[in-house]
Every structure is written in structure tokens, then in C-alpha cells.
mmCIF file of C-alpha atoms and ligand atoms in Angstrom:
data_model
loop_
_atom_site.group_PDB
_atom_site.id
_atom_site.type_symbol
_atom_site.label_atom_id
_atom_site.label_comp_id
_atom_site.label_asym_id
_atom_site.label_seq_id
_atom_site.Cartn_x
_atom_site.Cartn_y
_atom_site.Cartn_z
ATOM 1 C CA UNK A 372 -131.715 101.579 145.266
ATOM 2 C CA UNK A 373 -133.396 104.755 146.422
ATOM 3 C CA UNK A 374 -131.982 107.568 144.350
ATOM 4 C CA UNK A 375 -132.368 111.031 145.861
ATOM 5 C CA UNK A 376 -132.375 113.739 143.205
ATOM 6 C CA UNK A 377 -131.281 117.166 144.356
ATOM 7 C CA UNK A 378 -130.982 120.617 142.873
ATOM 8 C CA UNK A 379 -128.055 122.909 143.634
ATOM 9 C CA UNK A 380 -128.839 125.606 146.197
ATOM 10 C CA UNK A 381 -129.455 129.047 144.655
ATOM 11 C CA UNK A 382 -127.314 130.399 147.482
ATOM 12 C CA UNK A 383 -124.236 128.963 145.775
ATOM 13 C CA UNK A 384 -124.334 131.866 143.336
ATOM 14 C CA UNK A 385 -126.686 134.607 144.554
ATOM 15 C CA UNK A 386 -125.317 137.294 142.229
ATOM 16 C CA UNK A 387 -127.137 135.767 139.252
ATOM 17 C CA UNK A 388 -130.555 135.837 140.936
ATOM 18 C CA UNK A 389 -133.053 138.428 139.672
ATOM 19 C CA UNK A 390 -133.181 141.597 141.778
ATOM 20 C CA UNK A 391 -136.474 143.395 142.467
ATOM 21 C CA UNK A 392 -137.380 146.774 144.012
ATOM 22 C CA UNK A 393 -139.287 147.105 147.295
ATOM 23 C CA UNK A 394 -142.390 148.448 145.553
ATOM 24 C CA UNK A 395 -143.020 144.931 144.236
ATOM 25 C CA UNK A 396 -143.776 143.699 147.767
ATOM 26 C CA UNK A 397 -145.022 146.872 149.474
ATOM 27 C CA UNK A 398 -148.289 146.203 151.325
ATOM 28 C CA UNK A 399 -149.771 146.241 154.846
ATOM 29 C CA UNK A 400 -149.630 144.547 157.175
ATOM 30 C CA UNK A 401 -146.436 142.587 156.723
ATOM 31 C CA UNK A 402 -145.392 140.077 159.370
ATOM 32 C CA UNK A 403 -141.789 139.033 159.979
ATOM 33 C CA UNK A 404 -141.380 135.832 162.012
ATOM 34 C CA UNK A 405 -138.040 135.199 163.724
ATOM 35 C CA UNK A 406 -137.059 131.926 165.459
ATOM 36 C CA UNK A 407 -134.485 133.788 167.586
ATOM 37 C CA UNK A 408 -134.063 137.445 168.511
ATOM 38 C CA UNK A 409 -131.767 138.666 165.665
ATOM 39 C CA UNK A 410 -132.990 136.530 162.740
ATOM 40 C CA UNK A 411 -135.497 139.220 161.701
ATOM 41 C CA UNK A 412 -132.712 141.780 161.366
ATOM 42 C CA UNK A 413 -130.129 139.485 159.774
ATOM 43 C CA UNK A 414 -132.518 137.921 157.286
ATOM 44 C CA UNK A 415 -134.961 140.741 156.553
ATOM 45 C CA UNK A 416 -133.508 143.956 158.029
ATOM 46 C CA UNK A 417 -133.282 145.605 154.618
ATOM 47 C CA UNK A 418 -136.848 144.696 153.705
ATOM 48 C CA UNK A 419 -138.116 145.887 157.100
ATOM 49 C CA UNK A 420 -136.377 149.284 156.804
ATOM 50 C CA UNK A 421 -137.566 149.821 153.227
ATOM 51 C CA UNK A 422 -141.147 148.784 153.972
ATOM 52 C CA UNK A 423 -141.229 151.151 156.934
ATOM 53 C CA UNK A 424 -139.839 153.981 154.781
ATOM 54 C CA UNK A 425 -142.921 153.441 152.592
ATOM 55 C CA UNK A 426 -145.103 153.557 155.723
ATOM 56 C CA UNK A 427 -146.087 149.898 155.466
ATOM 57 C CA UNK A 428 -147.300 148.356 158.715
ATOM 58 C CA UNK A 429 -144.594 145.851 159.749
ATOM 59 C CA UNK A 430 -145.125 143.503 162.699
ATOM 60 C CA UNK A 431 -142.447 141.248 164.157
ATOM 61 C CA UNK A 432 -143.094 137.967 165.950
ATOM 62 C CA UNK A 433 -140.098 136.507 167.807
ATOM 63 C CA UNK A 434 -140.713 132.857 168.627
ATOM 64 C CA UNK A 435 -138.007 131.711 171.074
ATOM 65 C CA UNK A 436 -136.482 133.504 174.043
ATOM 66 C CA UNK A 437 -132.906 133.176 172.773
ATOM 67 C CA UNK A 438 -131.581 131.991 176.129
ATOM 68 C CA UNK A 439 -129.502 129.158 174.700
ATOM 69 C CA UNK A 440 -126.855 131.450 173.235
ATOM 70 C CA UNK A 441 -124.946 131.603 176.540
ATOM 71 C CA UNK A 442 -126.415 128.823 178.704
ATOM 72 C CA UNK A 443 -123.590 128.792 181.274
ATOM 73 C CA UNK A 444 -123.147 132.487 181.884
ATOM 74 C CA UNK A 445 -123.476 133.409 185.560
ATOM 75 C CA UNK A 446 -123.634 137.105 184.768
ATOM 76 C CA UNK A 447 -126.547 136.485 182.433
ATOM 77 C CA UNK A 448 -128.724 133.618 183.702
ATOM 78 C CA UNK A 449 -131.719 132.856 181.491
ATOM 79 C CA UNK A 450 -134.087 135.617 182.704
ATOM 80 C CA UNK A 451 -131.396 138.291 182.365
ATOM 81 C CA UNK A 452 -130.280 136.970 178.987
ATOM 82 C CA UNK A 453 -133.848 136.961 177.742
ATOM 83 C CA UNK A 454 -134.333 140.560 178.853
ATOM 84 C CA UNK A 455 -131.046 141.561 177.233
ATOM 85 C CA UNK A 456 -131.847 139.902 173.928
ATOM 86 C CA UNK A 457 -135.338 141.382 173.842
ATOM 87 C CA UNK A 458 -133.956 144.850 174.487
ATOM 88 C CA UNK A 459 -131.470 144.306 171.646
ATOM 89 C CA UNK A 460 -134.324 143.311 169.334
ATOM 90 C CA UNK A 461 -136.304 146.433 170.231
ATOM 91 C CA UNK A 462 -133.227 148.596 169.637
ATOM 92 C CA UNK A 463 -132.478 146.940 166.286
ATOM 93 C CA UNK A 464 -136.064 147.287 165.147
ATOM 94 C CA UNK A 465 -136.206 150.894 166.300
ATOM 95 C CA UNK A 466 -133.233 151.594 164.012
ATOM 96 C CA UNK A 467 -135.173 149.942 161.179
ATOM 97 C CA UNK A 468 -138.276 152.026 161.915
ATOM 98 C CA UNK A 469 -140.425 149.530 163.834
ATOM 99 C CA UNK A 470 -141.912 150.645 167.145
ATOM 100 C CA UNK A 471 -141.976 148.418 170.224
ATOM 101 C CA UNK A 472 -145.749 147.986 170.117
ATOM 102 C CA UNK A 473 -145.407 146.202 166.756
ATOM 103 C CA UNK A 474 -143.113 143.546 168.261
ATOM 104 C CA UNK A 475 -144.368 140.401 170.018
ATOM 105 C CA UNK A 476 -142.099 138.044 171.964
ATOM 106 C CA UNK A 477 -143.604 134.591 172.202
ATOM 107 C CA UNK A 478 -140.843 133.310 174.515
ATOM 108 C CA UNK A 479 -140.785 129.618 173.673
ATOM 109 C CA UNK A 480 -137.785 127.838 175.098
ATOM 110 C CA UNK A 481 -134.789 128.344 172.845
ATOM 111 C CA UNK A 482 -133.568 125.153 171.171
ATOM 112 C CA UNK A 483 -136.769 123.172 171.491
ATOM 113 C CA UNK A 484 -139.375 124.856 169.302
ATOM 114 C CA UNK A 485 -139.916 121.549 167.538
ATOM 115 C CA UNK A 486 -140.797 119.768 170.815
ATOM 116 C CA UNK A 487 -143.236 122.516 171.848
ATOM 117 C CA UNK A 488 -144.740 123.533 168.537
ATOM 118 C CA UNK A 489 -148.009 121.600 168.736
ATOM 119 C CA UNK A 490 -149.053 123.367 171.932
ATOM 120 C CA UNK A 491 -148.165 126.714 170.346
ATOM 121 C CA UNK A 492 -150.395 126.381 167.297
ATOM 122 C CA UNK A 493 -153.536 127.714 169.017
ATOM 123 C CA UNK A 494 -151.743 130.858 170.221
ATOM 124 C CA UNK A 495 -150.190 131.356 166.799
ATOM 125 C CA UNK A 496 -153.612 131.026 165.187
ATOM 126 C CA UNK A 497 -154.950 133.746 167.507
ATOM 127 C CA UNK A 498 -152.024 136.025 166.699
ATOM 128 C CA UNK A 499 -152.245 135.457 162.941
ATOM 129 C CA UNK A 500 -156.000 136.056 162.959
ATOM 130 C CA UNK A 501 -155.475 139.366 164.769
ATOM 131 C CA UNK A 502 -152.762 140.566 162.397
ATOM 132 C CA UNK A 503 -154.117 139.029 159.185
ATOM 133 C CA UNK A 504 -150.899 139.713 157.283
ATOM 134 C CA UNK A 505 -150.763 140.027 153.499
ATOM 135 C CA UNK A 506 -147.151 138.888 153.422
ATOM 136 C CA UNK A 507 -145.277 136.776 155.957
ATOM 137 C CA UNK A 508 -141.499 136.623 156.024
ATOM 138 C CA UNK A 509 -140.549 133.376 157.711
ATOM 139 C CA UNK A 510 -137.434 131.222 158.018
ATOM 140 C CA UNK A 511 -136.476 129.071 155.056
ATOM 141 C CA UNK A 512 -138.149 125.711 155.594
ATOM 142 C CA UNK A 513 -134.885 123.797 155.033
ATOM 143 C CA UNK A 514 -132.609 126.048 157.075
ATOM 144 C CA UNK A 515 -129.986 123.813 158.759
ATOM 145 C CA UNK A 516 -131.047 125.074 162.223
ATOM 146 C CA UNK A 517 -133.844 122.919 163.710
ATOM 147 C CA UNK A 518 -135.495 125.925 165.435
ATOM 148 C CA UNK A 519 -135.754 127.659 162.062
ATOM 149 C CA UNK A 520 -137.361 124.643 160.413
ATOM 150 C CA UNK A 521 -139.727 124.217 163.376
ATOM 151 C CA UNK A 522 -140.733 127.884 163.174
ATOM 152 C CA UNK A 523 -141.624 127.469 159.502
ATOM 153 C CA UNK A 524 -143.676 124.402 160.391
ATOM 154 C CA UNK A 525 -145.437 126.183 163.258
ATOM 155 C CA UNK A 526 -146.521 129.130 161.113
ATOM 156 C CA UNK A 527 -147.374 126.966 158.128
ATOM 157 C CA UNK A 528 -149.519 124.615 160.227
ATOM 158 C CA UNK A 529 -151.364 127.547 161.814
ATOM 159 C CA UNK A 530 -152.076 129.076 158.389
ATOM 160 C CA UNK A 531 -153.440 125.782 157.059
ATOM 161 C CA UNK A 532 -155.672 125.505 160.107
ATOM 162 C CA UNK A 533 -156.955 129.052 159.574
ATOM 163 C CA UNK A 534 -157.366 128.648 155.802
ATOM 164 C CA UNK A 535 -155.283 131.790 155.380
ATOM 165 C CA UNK A 536 -153.103 132.139 152.287
ATOM 166 C CA UNK A 537 -150.832 135.174 152.633
ATOM 167 C CA UNK A 538 -147.796 135.411 150.378
ATOM 168 C CA UNK A 539 -144.993 133.472 152.109
ATOM 169 C CA UNK A 540 -141.465 134.755 151.597
ATOM 170 C CA UNK A 541 -138.747 132.616 153.186
ATOM 171 C CA UNK A 542 -135.351 133.911 154.283
ATOM 172 C CA UNK A 543 -132.191 131.817 154.656
ATOM 173 C CA UNK A 544 -129.858 132.237 157.640
ATOM 174 C CA UNK A 545 -127.662 129.191 158.290
ATOM 175 C CA UNK A 546 -127.672 128.122 154.651
ATOM 176 C CA UNK A 547 -125.244 130.987 154.139
ATOM 177 C CA UNK A 548 -122.662 128.852 155.930
ATOM 178 C CA UNK A 549 -121.249 126.784 153.082
ATOM 179 C CA UNK A 550 -120.426 123.934 155.439
ATOM 180 C CA UNK A 551 -124.071 123.612 156.440
ATOM 181 C CA UNK A 552 -125.705 124.431 153.111
ATOM 182 C CA UNK A 553 -127.581 121.612 151.464
ATOM 183 C CA UNK A 554 -128.983 121.107 147.996
ATOM 184 C CA UNK A 555 -132.710 121.472 147.476
ATOM 185 C CA UNK A 556 -134.939 118.427 147.162
ATOM 186 C CA UNK A 557 -136.086 118.029 143.572
ATOM 187 C CA UNK A 558 -139.688 117.670 144.745
ATOM 188 C CA UNK A 559 -139.874 121.310 145.852
ATOM 189 C CA UNK A 560 -140.136 123.978 143.175
ATOM 190 C CA UNK A 561 -138.555 127.116 144.551
ATOM 191 C CA UNK A 562 -138.052 130.572 143.115
ATOM 192 C CA UNK A 563 -135.096 132.468 144.556
ATOM 193 C CA UNK A 564 -134.781 136.221 144.097
ATOM 194 C CA UNK A 565 -133.065 139.235 145.555
ATOM 195 C CA UNK A 566 -134.520 142.390 147.024
ATOM 196 C CA UNK A 567 -132.574 145.547 146.176
ATOM 197 C CA UNK A 568 -131.650 147.015 149.593
ATOM 198 C CA UNK A 569 -128.617 149.221 148.786
ATOM 199 C CA UNK A 570 -130.213 152.378 150.204
ATOM 200 C CA UNK A 571 -130.617 150.861 153.684
ATOM 201 C CA UNK A 572 -127.468 148.745 154.048
ATOM 202 C CA UNK A 573 -125.897 151.166 156.543
ATOM 203 C CA UNK A 574 -129.084 151.236 158.566
ATOM 204 C CA UNK A 575 -129.143 147.439 158.581
ATOM 205 C CA UNK A 576 -125.524 147.381 159.779
ATOM 206 C CA UNK A 577 -126.440 149.737 162.626
ATOM 207 C CA UNK A 578 -129.357 147.474 163.544
ATOM 208 C CA UNK A 579 -127.160 144.356 163.536
ATOM 209 C CA UNK A 580 -124.630 146.191 165.743
ATOM 210 C CA UNK A 581 -127.229 146.524 168.501
ATOM 211 C CA UNK A 582 -127.070 142.739 168.991
ATOM 212 C CA UNK A 583 -124.034 143.090 171.236
ATOM 213 C CA UNK A 584 -124.716 139.786 173.043
ATOM 214 C CA UNK A 585 -124.335 137.961 169.744
ATOM 215 C CA UNK A 586 -121.470 139.789 168.056
ATOM 216 C CA UNK A 587 -119.186 141.026 170.868
ATOM 217 C CA UNK A 588 -117.596 139.845 174.124
ATOM 218 C CA UNK A 589 -120.346 141.486 176.170
ATOM 219 C CA UNK A 590 -121.074 138.117 177.799
ATOM 220 C CA UNK A 591 -117.567 136.862 178.562
ATOM 221 C CA UNK A 592 -118.149 134.199 181.199
ATOM 222 C CA UNK A 593 -119.383 131.319 179.054
ATOM 223 C CA UNK A 594 -116.583 129.685 177.075
ATOM 224 C CA UNK A 595 -119.154 127.906 174.933
ATOM 225 C CA UNK A 596 -121.161 131.056 174.351
ATOM 226 C CA UNK A 597 -122.442 131.705 170.863
ATOM 227 C CA UNK A 598 -120.871 134.337 168.666
ATOM 228 C CA UNK A 599 -121.800 135.379 165.141
ATOM 229 C CA UNK A 600 -118.526 135.434 163.218
ATOM 230 C CA UNK A 601 -117.511 138.300 160.940
ATOM 231 C CA UNK A 602 -117.546 135.792 158.093
ATOM 232 C CA UNK A 603 -121.149 134.867 158.824
ATOM 233 C CA UNK A 604 -122.219 138.480 159.330
ATOM 234 C CA UNK A 605 -120.762 139.455 155.953
ATOM 235 C CA UNK A 606 -123.501 137.409 154.308
ATOM 236 C CA UNK A 607 -126.120 139.827 155.612
ATOM 237 C CA UNK A 608 -124.657 143.165 154.585
ATOM 238 C CA UNK A 609 -124.762 142.926 150.817
ATOM 239 C CA UNK A 610 -126.778 145.612 148.962
ATOM 240 C CA UNK A 611 -129.443 142.951 148.516
ATOM 241 C CA UNK A 612 -131.247 140.242 150.459
ATOM 242 C CA UNK A 613 -132.055 136.793 149.096
ATOM 243 C CA UNK A 614 -135.507 135.291 149.483
ATOM 244 C CA UNK A 615 -137.050 131.989 148.499
ATOM 245 C CA UNK A 616 -140.632 131.227 147.569
ATOM 246 C CA UNK A 617 -142.399 128.039 146.703
ATOM 247 C CA UNK A 618 -143.374 128.223 143.045
ATOM 248 C CA UNK A 619 -147.109 127.755 142.648
HETATM 249 ZN ZN1 ZN B 590 -131.852 131.770 164.509
#
């Protein structure tokens, strides 16, 4: 019988994880990769604000266009929804201290990054070569959302192709939902830690609030439209952020 050995997720009890100050990761440039417009702010908003307060160069790369959040809205058909979500991202990042010219929207079709990722590798290689980041924040490779896992794979594959080895810091999003959270495979050695972000929590909350399409009834004509619940949002407004890194 094939026996799968698993390790409990560190997200079960984040308060025991070691907590480090921003100076431990301050460098330039730093790249934050988001599968959807909002993941950068939810997962890394505190880190982004603190790095910018230290004048670090922070770039943001948003992979998908986010148009699957309200696929049946007549008020916001895909092009309008894309424009809305991109404007929300720019507003959120402006609150966190990142200017629009540091943000790149790659506009892959929301929900199918996995199906398109091979054709995107060349463009990602070009982008990564231009930026040459020292640290990349990217989605946790085992996030329950397929677009998040595919984004990790896209960036990881491009880095292997380029022989680039920046520090990779992974951020969880949907693992915070207990119903979706899975244990870690025993084969992967992971270090989980927290970044102390107390001084920028209010700023992060303001940035999250700009994502009105995702947290309010702004788009009210799609009964199946996506909405981040208050319960889910509460996971992102602690005075710390949790990150995961493969132990080398
Ligand atoms: Zn996402």
C-alpha cells in the first residue's frame, strides 16, 4: 500500500512561528508576483509598504486579468472588469507606496494560467531578466487555487531556464481557509516564518479596501460573483504576515 506521509501545515498555528523585522529582507529590487489583482496586497501588502518605507525598489507583476470574479455581470463585461480591477490594483499599490510605473499587468486569462503557462515562459524570462530581482515574493506552490500553483510553476520554470537564483519567498492565500488547507508533503522541507508588520497594518487595510469589486456589492448583477468574506479578510490584517521558504 502506498503510504503518503504528511506534515501538519504551519498555518494551523501561526502564532508560534518566529517573527522577523523587515531589515532582514530589505534589498532592491524586490519583485512581487500576483496570480490575480489583489493577491499582492492580501499576501504581501505589509512587506510591500515596509520595503517602500525603506526606499527599496518594489516591482509588482500581476499575471491574470482577474475577469473571472464576475463572469456574468452585464454592467462589467470582461474588458470593463479588467480595467476596474487594474485600477484597484494601482490604487492599492499607491497606498502602499508603489508607483504605477513599477506595476506590470500580464493579462493572462483568469482561471486558466495552467493551460497557458508554457507559452508565457518566454515573456516571463524577458521580464525577469530586465528586473533581475534579488527577492521574489510568489504564491505558495501548494496553494489550493490552481492559478496560484500555476503562477508559482511559471515563475519557477522561467528562473530555472535563466539560471537565476533569487531568494524565493512564498505567500499563502487560500490555505488560510481551514476547509481548503492541506498538510505539507513530507518530501518538501519548508521553513515558515512571520514578518513583523504592525506599523503598517492600517495602511494595508486601506489598500485592501480599494479592492471594492472584491469586497463590496459594487458589482451587483452577477449572483455567482466572487466576494472575499470578512472571515477570509481577517487572515490578512494581523500585525504580521506569514511566509514560507523551501529549506536549502
Ligand atoms: Zn488569487
